[in-house]
Coordinates of C-alpha atoms in Angstrom, one line a residue:
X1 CA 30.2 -8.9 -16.7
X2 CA 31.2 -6.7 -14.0
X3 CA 31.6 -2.9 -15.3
X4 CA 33.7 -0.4 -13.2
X5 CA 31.7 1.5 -10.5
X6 CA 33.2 5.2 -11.1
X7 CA 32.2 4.3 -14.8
X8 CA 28.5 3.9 -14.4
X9 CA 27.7 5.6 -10.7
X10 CA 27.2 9.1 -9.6
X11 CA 26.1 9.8 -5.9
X12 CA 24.0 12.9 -5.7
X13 CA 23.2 13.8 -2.1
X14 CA 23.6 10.3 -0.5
X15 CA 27.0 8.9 -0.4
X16 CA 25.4 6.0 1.9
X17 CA 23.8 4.3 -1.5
X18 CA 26.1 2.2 -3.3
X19 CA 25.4 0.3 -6.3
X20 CA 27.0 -3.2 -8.3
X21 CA 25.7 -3.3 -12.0
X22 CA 25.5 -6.6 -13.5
X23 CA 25.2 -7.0 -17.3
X24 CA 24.7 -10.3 -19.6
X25 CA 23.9 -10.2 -23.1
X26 CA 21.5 -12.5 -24.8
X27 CA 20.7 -13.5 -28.7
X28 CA 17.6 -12.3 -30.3
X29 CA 15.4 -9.1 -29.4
X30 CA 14.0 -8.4 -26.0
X31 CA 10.3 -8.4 -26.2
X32 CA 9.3 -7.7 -22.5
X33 CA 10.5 -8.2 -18.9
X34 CA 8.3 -8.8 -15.8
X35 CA 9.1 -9.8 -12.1
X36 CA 7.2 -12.5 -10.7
X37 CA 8.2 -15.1 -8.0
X38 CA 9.2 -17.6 -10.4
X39 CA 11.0 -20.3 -8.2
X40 CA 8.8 -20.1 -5.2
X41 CA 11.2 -19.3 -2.8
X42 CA 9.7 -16.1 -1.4
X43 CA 11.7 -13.5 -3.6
X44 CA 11.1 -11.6 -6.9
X45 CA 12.6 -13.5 -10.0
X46 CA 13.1 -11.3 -13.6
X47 CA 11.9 -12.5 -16.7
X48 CA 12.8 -11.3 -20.1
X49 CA 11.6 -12.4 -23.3
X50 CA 13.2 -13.3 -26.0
X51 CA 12.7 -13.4 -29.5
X52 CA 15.2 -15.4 -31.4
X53 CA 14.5 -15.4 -35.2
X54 CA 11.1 -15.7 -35.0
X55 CA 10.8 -18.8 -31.9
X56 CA 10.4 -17.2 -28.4
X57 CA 12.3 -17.6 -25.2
X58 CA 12.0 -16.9 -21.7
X59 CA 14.8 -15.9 -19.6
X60 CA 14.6 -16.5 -15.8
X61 CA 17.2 -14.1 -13.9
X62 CA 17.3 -15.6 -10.3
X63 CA 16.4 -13.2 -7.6
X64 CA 18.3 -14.5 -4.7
X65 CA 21.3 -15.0 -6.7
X66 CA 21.2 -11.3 -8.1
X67 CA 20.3 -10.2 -4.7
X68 CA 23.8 -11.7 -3.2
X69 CA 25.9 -9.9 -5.9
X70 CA 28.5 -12.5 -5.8
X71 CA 28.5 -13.7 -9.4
X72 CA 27.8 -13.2 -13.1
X73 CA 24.0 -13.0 -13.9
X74 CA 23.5 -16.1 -15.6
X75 CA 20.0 -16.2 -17.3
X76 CA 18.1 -19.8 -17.8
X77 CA 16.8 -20.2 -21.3
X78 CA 13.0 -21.9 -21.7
X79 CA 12.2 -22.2 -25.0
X80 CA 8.4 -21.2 -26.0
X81 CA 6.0 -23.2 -28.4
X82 CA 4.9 -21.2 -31.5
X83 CA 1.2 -21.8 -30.6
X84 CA 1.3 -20.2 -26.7
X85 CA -0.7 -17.1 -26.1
X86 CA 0.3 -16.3 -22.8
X87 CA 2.2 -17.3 -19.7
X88 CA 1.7 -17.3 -15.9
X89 CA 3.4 -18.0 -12.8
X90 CA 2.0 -19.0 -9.4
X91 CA 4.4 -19.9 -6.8
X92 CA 1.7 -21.5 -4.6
X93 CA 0.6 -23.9 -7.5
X94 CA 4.7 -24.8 -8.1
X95 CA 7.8 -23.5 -9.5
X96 CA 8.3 -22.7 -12.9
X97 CA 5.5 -21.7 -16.0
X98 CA 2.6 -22.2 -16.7
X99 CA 1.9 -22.0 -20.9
X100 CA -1.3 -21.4 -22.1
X101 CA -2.0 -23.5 -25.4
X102 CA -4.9 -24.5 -27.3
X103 CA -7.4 -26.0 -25.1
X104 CA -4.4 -27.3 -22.5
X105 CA -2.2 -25.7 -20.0
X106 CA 1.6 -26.9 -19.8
X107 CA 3.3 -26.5 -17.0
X108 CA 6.9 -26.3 -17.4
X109 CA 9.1 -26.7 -14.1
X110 CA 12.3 -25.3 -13.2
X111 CA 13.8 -28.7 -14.4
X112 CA 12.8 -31.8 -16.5
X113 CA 9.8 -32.1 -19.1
X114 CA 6.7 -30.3 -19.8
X115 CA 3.7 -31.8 -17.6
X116 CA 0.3 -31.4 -18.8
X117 CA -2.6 -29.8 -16.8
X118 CA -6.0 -31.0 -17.3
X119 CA -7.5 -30.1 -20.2
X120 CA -8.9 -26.3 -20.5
X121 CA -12.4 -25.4 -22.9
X122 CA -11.9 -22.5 -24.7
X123 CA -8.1 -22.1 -24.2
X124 CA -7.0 -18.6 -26.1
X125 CA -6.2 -20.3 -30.0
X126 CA -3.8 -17.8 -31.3
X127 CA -0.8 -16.0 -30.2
X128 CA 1.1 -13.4 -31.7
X129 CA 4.5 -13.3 -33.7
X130 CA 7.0 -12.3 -31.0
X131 CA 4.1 -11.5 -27.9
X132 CA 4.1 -13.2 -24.8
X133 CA 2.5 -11.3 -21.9
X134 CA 2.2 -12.4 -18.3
X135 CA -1.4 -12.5 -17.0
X136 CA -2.0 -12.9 -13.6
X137 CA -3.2 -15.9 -12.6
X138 CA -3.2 -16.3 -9.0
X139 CA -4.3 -13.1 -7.1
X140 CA -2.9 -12.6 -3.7
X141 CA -4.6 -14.5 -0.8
X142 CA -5.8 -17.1 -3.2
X143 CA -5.9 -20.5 -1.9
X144 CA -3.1 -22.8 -2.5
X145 CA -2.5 -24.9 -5.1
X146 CA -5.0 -22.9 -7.7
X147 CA -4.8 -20.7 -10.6
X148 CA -7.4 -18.5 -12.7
X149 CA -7.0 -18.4 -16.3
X150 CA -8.6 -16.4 -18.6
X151 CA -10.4 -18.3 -21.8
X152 CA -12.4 -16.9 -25.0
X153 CA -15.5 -18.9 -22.4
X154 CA -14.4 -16.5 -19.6
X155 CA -12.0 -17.8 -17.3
X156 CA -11.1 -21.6 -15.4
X157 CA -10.2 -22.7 -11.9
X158 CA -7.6 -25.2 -11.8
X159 CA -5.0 -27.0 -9.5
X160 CA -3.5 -30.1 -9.8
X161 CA -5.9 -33.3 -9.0
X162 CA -8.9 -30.7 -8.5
X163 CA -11.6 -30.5 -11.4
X164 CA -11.3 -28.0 -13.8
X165 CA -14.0 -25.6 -12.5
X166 CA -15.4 -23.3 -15.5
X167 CA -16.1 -19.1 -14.5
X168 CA -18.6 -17.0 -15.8
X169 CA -16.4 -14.1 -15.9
X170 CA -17.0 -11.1 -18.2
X171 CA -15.3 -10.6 -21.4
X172 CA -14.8 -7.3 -23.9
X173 CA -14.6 -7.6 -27.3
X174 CA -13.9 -4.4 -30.2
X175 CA -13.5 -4.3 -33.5
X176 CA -10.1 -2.8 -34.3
X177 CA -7.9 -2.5 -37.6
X178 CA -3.9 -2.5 -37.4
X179 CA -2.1 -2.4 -34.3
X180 CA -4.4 -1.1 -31.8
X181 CA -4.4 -1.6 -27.8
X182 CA -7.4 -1.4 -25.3
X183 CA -7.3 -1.8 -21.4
X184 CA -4.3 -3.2 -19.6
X185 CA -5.1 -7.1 -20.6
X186 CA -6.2 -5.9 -24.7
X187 CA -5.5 -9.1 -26.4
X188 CA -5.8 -9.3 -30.5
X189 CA -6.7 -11.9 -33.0
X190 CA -6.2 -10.7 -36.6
X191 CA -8.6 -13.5 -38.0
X192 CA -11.3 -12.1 -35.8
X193 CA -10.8 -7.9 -36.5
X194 CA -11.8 -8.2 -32.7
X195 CA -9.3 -7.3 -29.9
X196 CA -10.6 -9.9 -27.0
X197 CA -9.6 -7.8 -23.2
X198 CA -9.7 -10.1 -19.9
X199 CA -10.9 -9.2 -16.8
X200 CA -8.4 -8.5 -13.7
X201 CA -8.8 -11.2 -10.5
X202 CA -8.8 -10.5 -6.8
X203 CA -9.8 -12.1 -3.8
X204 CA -10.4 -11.2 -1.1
X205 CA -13.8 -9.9 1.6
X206 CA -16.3 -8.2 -0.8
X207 CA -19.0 -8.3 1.0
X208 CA -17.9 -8.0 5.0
X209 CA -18.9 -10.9 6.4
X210 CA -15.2 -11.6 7.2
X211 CA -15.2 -14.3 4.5
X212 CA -13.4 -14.2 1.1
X213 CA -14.5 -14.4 -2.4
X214 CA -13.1 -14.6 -5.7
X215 CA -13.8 -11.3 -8.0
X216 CA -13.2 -9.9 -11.6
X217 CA -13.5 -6.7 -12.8
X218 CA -13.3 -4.9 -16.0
X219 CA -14.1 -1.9 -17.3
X220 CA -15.9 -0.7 -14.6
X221 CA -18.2 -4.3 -14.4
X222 CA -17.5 -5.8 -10.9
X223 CA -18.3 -10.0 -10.7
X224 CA -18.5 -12.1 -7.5
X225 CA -17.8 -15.7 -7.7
X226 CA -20.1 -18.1 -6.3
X227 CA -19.2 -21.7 -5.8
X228 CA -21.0 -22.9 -8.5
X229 CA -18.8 -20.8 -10.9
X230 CA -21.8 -18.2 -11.4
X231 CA -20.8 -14.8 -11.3
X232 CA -23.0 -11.9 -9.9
X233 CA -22.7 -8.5 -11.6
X234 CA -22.7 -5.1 -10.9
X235 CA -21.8 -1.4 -12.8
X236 CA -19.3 0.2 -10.4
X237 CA -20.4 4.3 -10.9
X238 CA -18.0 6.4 -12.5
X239 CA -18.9 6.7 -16.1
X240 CA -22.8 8.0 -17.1
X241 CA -24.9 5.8 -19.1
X242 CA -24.4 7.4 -22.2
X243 CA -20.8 7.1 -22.3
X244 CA -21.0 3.5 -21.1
X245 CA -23.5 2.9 -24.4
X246 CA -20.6 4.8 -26.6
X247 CA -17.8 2.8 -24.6
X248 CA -15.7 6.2 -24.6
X249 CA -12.6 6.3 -23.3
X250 CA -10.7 4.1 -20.9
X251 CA -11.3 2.5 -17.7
X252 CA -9.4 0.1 -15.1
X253 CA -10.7 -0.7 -12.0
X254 CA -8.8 -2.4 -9.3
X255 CA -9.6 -4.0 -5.9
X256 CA -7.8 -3.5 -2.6
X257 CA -8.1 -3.0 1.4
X258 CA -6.8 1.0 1.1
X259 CA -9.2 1.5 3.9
X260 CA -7.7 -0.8 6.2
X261 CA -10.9 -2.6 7.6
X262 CA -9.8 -5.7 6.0
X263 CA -12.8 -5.7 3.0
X264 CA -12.1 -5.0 -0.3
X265 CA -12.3 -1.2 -2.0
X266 CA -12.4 0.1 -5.3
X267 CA -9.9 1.9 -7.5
X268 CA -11.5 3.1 -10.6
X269 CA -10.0 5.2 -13.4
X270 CA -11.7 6.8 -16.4
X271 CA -9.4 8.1 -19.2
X272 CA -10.8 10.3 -22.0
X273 CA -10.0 12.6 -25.0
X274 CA -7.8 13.3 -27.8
X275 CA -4.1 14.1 -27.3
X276 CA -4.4 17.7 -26.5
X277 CA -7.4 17.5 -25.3
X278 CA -7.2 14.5 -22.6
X279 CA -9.0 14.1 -19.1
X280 CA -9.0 11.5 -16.5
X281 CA -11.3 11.5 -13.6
X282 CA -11.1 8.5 -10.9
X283 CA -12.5 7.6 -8.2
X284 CA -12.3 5.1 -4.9
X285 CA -15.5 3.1 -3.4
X286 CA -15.4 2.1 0.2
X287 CA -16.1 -1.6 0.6
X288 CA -18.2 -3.8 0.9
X289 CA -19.1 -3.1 -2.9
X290 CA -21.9 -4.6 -2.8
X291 CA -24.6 -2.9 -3.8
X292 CA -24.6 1.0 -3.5
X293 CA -20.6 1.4 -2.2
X294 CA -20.0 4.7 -0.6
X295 CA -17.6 6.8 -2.8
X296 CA -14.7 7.8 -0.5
X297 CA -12.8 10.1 -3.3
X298 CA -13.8 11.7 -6.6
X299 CA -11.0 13.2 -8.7
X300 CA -10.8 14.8 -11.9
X301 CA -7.6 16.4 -13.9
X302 CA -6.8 17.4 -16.6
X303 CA -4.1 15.2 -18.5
X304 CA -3.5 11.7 -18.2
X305 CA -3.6 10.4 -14.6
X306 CA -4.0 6.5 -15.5
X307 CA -2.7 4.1 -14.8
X308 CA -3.1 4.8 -11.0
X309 CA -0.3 2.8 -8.7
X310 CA -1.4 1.3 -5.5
X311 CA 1.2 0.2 -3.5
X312 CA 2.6 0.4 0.0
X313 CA 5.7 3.0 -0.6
X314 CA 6.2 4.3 2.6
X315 CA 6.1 0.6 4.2
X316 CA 3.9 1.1 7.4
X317 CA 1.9 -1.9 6.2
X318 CA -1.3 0.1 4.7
X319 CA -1.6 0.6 0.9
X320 CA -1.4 3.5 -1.0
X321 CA -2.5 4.9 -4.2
X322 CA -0.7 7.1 -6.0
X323 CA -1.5 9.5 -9.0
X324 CA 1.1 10.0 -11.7
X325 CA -0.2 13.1 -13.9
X326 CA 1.2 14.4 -17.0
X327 CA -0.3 17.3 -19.0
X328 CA -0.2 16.0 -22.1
X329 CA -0.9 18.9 -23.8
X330 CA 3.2 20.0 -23.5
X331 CA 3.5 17.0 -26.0
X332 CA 0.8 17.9 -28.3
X333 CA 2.1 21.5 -29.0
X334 CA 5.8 20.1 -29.6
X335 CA 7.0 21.6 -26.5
X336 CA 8.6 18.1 -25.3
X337 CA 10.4 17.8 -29.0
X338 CA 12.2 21.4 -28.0
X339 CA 12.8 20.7 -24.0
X340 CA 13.4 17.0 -24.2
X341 CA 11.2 16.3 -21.4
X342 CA 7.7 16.4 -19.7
X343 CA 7.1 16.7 -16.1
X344 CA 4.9 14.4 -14.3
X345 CA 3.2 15.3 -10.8
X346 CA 3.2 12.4 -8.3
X347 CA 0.2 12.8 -5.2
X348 CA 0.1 10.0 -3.3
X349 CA -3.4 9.9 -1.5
X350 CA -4.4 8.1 1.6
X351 CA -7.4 6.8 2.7
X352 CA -6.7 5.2 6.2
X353 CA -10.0 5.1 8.7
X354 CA -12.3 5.7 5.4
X355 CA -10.5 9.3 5.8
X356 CA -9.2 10.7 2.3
X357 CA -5.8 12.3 2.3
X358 CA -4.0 14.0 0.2
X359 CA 0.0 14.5 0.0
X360 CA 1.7 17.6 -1.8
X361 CA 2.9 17.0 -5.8
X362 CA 6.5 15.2 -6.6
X363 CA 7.1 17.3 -9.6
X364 CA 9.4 15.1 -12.0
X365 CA 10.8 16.1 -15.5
X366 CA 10.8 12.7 -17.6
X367 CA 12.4 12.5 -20.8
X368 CA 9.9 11.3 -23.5
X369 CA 10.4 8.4 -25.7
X370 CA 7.6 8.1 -27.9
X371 CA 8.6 3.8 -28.0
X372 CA 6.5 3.9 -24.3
X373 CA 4.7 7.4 -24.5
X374 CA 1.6 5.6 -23.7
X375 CA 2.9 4.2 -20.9
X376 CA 4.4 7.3 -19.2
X377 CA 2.8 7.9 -16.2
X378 CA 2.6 4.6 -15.1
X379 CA 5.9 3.0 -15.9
X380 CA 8.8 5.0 -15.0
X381 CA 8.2 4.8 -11.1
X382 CA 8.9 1.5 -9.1
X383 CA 7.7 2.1 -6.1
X384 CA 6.8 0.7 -2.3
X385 CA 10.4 -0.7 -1.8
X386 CA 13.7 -0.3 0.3
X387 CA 16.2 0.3 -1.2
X388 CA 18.3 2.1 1.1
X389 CA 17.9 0.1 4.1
X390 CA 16.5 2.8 6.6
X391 CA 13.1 1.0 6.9
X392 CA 11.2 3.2 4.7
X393 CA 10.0 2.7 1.4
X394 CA 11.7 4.8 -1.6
X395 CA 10.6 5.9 -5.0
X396 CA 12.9 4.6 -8.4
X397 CA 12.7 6.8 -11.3
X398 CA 13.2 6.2 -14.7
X399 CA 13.3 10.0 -15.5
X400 CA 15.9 9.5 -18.4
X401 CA 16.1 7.5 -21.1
X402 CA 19.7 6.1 -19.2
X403 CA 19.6 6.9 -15.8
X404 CA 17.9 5.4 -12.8
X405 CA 17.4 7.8 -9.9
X406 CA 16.7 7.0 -6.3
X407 CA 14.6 9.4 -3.9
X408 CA 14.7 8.7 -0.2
X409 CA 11.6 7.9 2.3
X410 CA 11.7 10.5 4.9
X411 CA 9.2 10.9 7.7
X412 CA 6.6 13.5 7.0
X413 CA 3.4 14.6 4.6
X414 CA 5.7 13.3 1.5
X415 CA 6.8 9.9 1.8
X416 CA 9.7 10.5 -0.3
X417 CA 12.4 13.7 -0.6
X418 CA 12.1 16.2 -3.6
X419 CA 15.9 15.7 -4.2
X420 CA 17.6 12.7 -5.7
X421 CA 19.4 10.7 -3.3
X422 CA 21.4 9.0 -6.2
X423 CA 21.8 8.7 -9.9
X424 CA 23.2 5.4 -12.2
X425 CA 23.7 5.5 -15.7
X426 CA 22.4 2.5 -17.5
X427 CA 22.4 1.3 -21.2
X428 CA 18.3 2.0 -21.2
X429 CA 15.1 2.3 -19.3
X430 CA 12.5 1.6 -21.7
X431 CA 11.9 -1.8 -20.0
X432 CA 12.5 -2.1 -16.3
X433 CA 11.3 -4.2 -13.6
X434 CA 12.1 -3.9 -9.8
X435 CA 12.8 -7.5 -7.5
X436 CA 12.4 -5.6 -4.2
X437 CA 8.8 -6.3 -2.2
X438 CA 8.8 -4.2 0.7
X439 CA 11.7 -5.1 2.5
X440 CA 11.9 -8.0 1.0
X441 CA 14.1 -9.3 -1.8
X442 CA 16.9 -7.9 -3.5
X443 CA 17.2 -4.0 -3.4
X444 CA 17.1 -4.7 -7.5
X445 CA 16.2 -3.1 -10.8
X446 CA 16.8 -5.0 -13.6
X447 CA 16.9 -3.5 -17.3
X448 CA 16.4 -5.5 -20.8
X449 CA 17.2 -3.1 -24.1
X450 CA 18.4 -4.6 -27.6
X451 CA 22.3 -3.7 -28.3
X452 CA 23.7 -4.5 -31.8
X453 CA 20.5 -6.8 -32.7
X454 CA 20.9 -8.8 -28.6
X455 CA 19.0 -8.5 -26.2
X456 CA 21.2 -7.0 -23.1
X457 CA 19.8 -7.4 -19.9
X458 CA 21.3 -5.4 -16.9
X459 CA 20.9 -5.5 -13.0
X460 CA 21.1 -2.4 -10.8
X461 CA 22.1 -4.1 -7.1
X462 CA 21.4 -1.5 -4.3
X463 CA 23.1 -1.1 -1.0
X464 CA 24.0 1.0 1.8
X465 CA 27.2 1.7 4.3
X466 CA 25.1 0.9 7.6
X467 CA 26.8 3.3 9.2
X468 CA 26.3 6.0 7.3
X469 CA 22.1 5.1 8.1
X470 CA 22.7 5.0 11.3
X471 CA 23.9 8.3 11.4
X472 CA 21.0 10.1 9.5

């Protein structure tokens, strides 16, 4: 359904930006929506899903089609067993799903039946009412036609007519009671009163020798595949030993080249304290890891700083990382139930040459919904894409709980502009994905949000008058 422009569109400072909004309403209640490259074709799908009455659903939003504007969105409806605990998606294995069921994986293509992977030990043998996260199975630079999934054994290699290769890779288990959440892949089973977290894959040079390797991490445990499966394991430092014993707080470590040298380094973040009372301190190791990595940046705030964002926003093909930071302490003493809204400091910090950077704070006033107050620093902002067409990358803010806001890259010590570029009213932002890559894909952000018991899924299409670029 296309909804009037002047209805739904306000330019702030830009009048170059343009937008087309896109809506399409679906039955049952939206569970989640992620962007993954679902039809192998090079660009960003969205996928929502859907609980109907109790049996799930996934619906796939084409990229390329949203991306040319032209037509309705029309969502494609894959119905879920009860018994899958997760799904993936790995363009370079094939197109479609990939269902992870008791001791099999499924793999569902974008048309015909279900075809059955080899069998997988240890598959995960519960799934929750209404869950179905996306776990990332095949880490960039991973060789083609193979996946990584994670099992109560530790995780599997497989590909189609390859032998299932079992991984040693480390595994966190906690008691826990009631609804409780711990690391960014917590998993629970009730039956257990143990929450099972997986660890995070990457590949890539660990050790400099110009070669690659496969790699978990969690917590702050860093594993090195061997070929024989065998995992060699090392304590990343951040956390002393006695709060490693006590397993206080929070931590989430994540590999990348931010250095530029073309080995692996290491994010790590350490989140601690009670709501008024909170602190995060992280920290980035210079690869190769192995053994005693040189620490390249220590920082410690007060507030919650976590999850940390590494992405390439201003597109001059070297990562980023960037610290969102809110002082949650304004939400402890009320002051966000008077105001409305908490404001969150962005930095984005360079590290280029082994050289640590360190850009001025994006100061941002976010409205608070308590529904994803956990999630607040690390959510709203959808960066490292164009969505302007200048060439530079821009940052998308969820700062509302209705409006999506655009601020321009500009050249300089901020890779972004302080002022709003444009403004778009939409039905929610409490789940929101973006399809662009770079300067690649649609310039897209695409919205689910329950309406009248349905799940309504919107698409925010982005342009620009070329002229008017031309001219700034």
């Amino acid at each position: 359904m296309w909804l009037t422009l002047s209805m739904l569109v306000a330019v702030a400072a830009a009048p170059a930006i343009e937008a087309r909004i896109l809506n399409a309403t679906l039955e049952g209640v939206p569970r989640a929506i992620y962007a993954a490259d679902v039809t192998a074709d090079g660009t960003l799908d969205a996928i929502a899903v859907i609980d109907r009455g109790g049996r799930r659903q996934l619906a796939l939003l084409d990229g390329a089609a949203i991306g040319d504007g032209g037509s309705p969105l029309a969502p494609r409806l894959f119905a879920v067993p009860d018994d899958v605990a997760y799904f993936g998606v790995c363009p370079a294995l094939a197109p479609g799903f990939l269902l992870a069921r008791p001791g099999r994986v499924e793999q569902v293509p974008l048309a015909g039946a279900a075809i059955e992977l080899p069998p997988v030990a240890g598959a995960l043998p519960f799934a929750e009412h209404g869950d179905l996260p996306l776990v990332e199975i095949c880490p960039a630079a991973m060789p083609p036609r193979q996946a990584v999934l994670p099992t109560l054994g530790g995780a599997t290699l497989i590909g189609p007519g390859t032998n299932v290769q079992s991984l040693n890779a480390p595994l966190r288990a906690y008691l826990t009671s009631g609804t409780a959440f711990r690391g960014p892949r917590a998993r629970r089973d009730f039956s257990l009163l143990a929450m099972v977290a997986f660890p995070r894959f990457f590949y890539g040079d660990l050790d400099g020798d110009g070669s690659s390797e496969l790699a978990a991490t969690i917590e702050d445990e860093l594993a090195v595949f061997g070929r024989d499966g065998q995992a060699t394991r090392q304590q990343l430092a951040l956390r002393t030993a006695e709060q490693r014993r006590l397993g206080d707080g929070l931590v989430d470590t994540q590999l990348f080249d931010l250095t530029g040298d073309g080995v692996l380094d290491a994010a790590i973040a350490f989140q601690r304290g009670g709501s008024n009372s909170m602190r995060t301190t992280w920290r980035v190791l210079a690869g190769p890891l192995a053994g005693s990595p040189r620490p390249l940046a220590t920082t410690e705030r007060t507030g919650l700083a976590a999850p940390l964002l590494i992405d390439d926003i201003d597109l001059d093909g070297k990562l980023e990382l960037i610290e969102p930071l809110v002082d949650v302490g304004l939400v402890a003493m009320g002051r966000a139930l008077v105001t409305g809204g908490v404001p969150i400091q962005y930095r984005v910090h360079r590290f280029v040459d082994g050289k640590h950077s360190e850009s001025r704070p994006l100061e941002i006033t976010h409205a608070i919904d308590f529904s994803r107050a956990t999630n607040l620093a690390g959510r709203p902002p959808l960066l490292g894409g164009d969505f302007d067409g200048d060439g530079r990358g821009d940052l998308v803010v969820l700062a509302t709980a209705s409006e999506v806001t655009i601020y321009r890259g500009v050249a300089g010590e901020l890779p972004f502009s302080g002022d709003p570029a444009f403004k778009a009213t939409v039905p929610s932002t409490q789940q929101a994905v973006s399809l662009r890559r770079g300067q690649r894909g649609p310039a897209a952000v695409v919205f689910v949000s329950e309406r009248d018991g349905a799940a309504l899924i919107t698409a925010v299409v982005f342009s620009s008058k070329p002229e008017a670029v031309r001219g700034r």
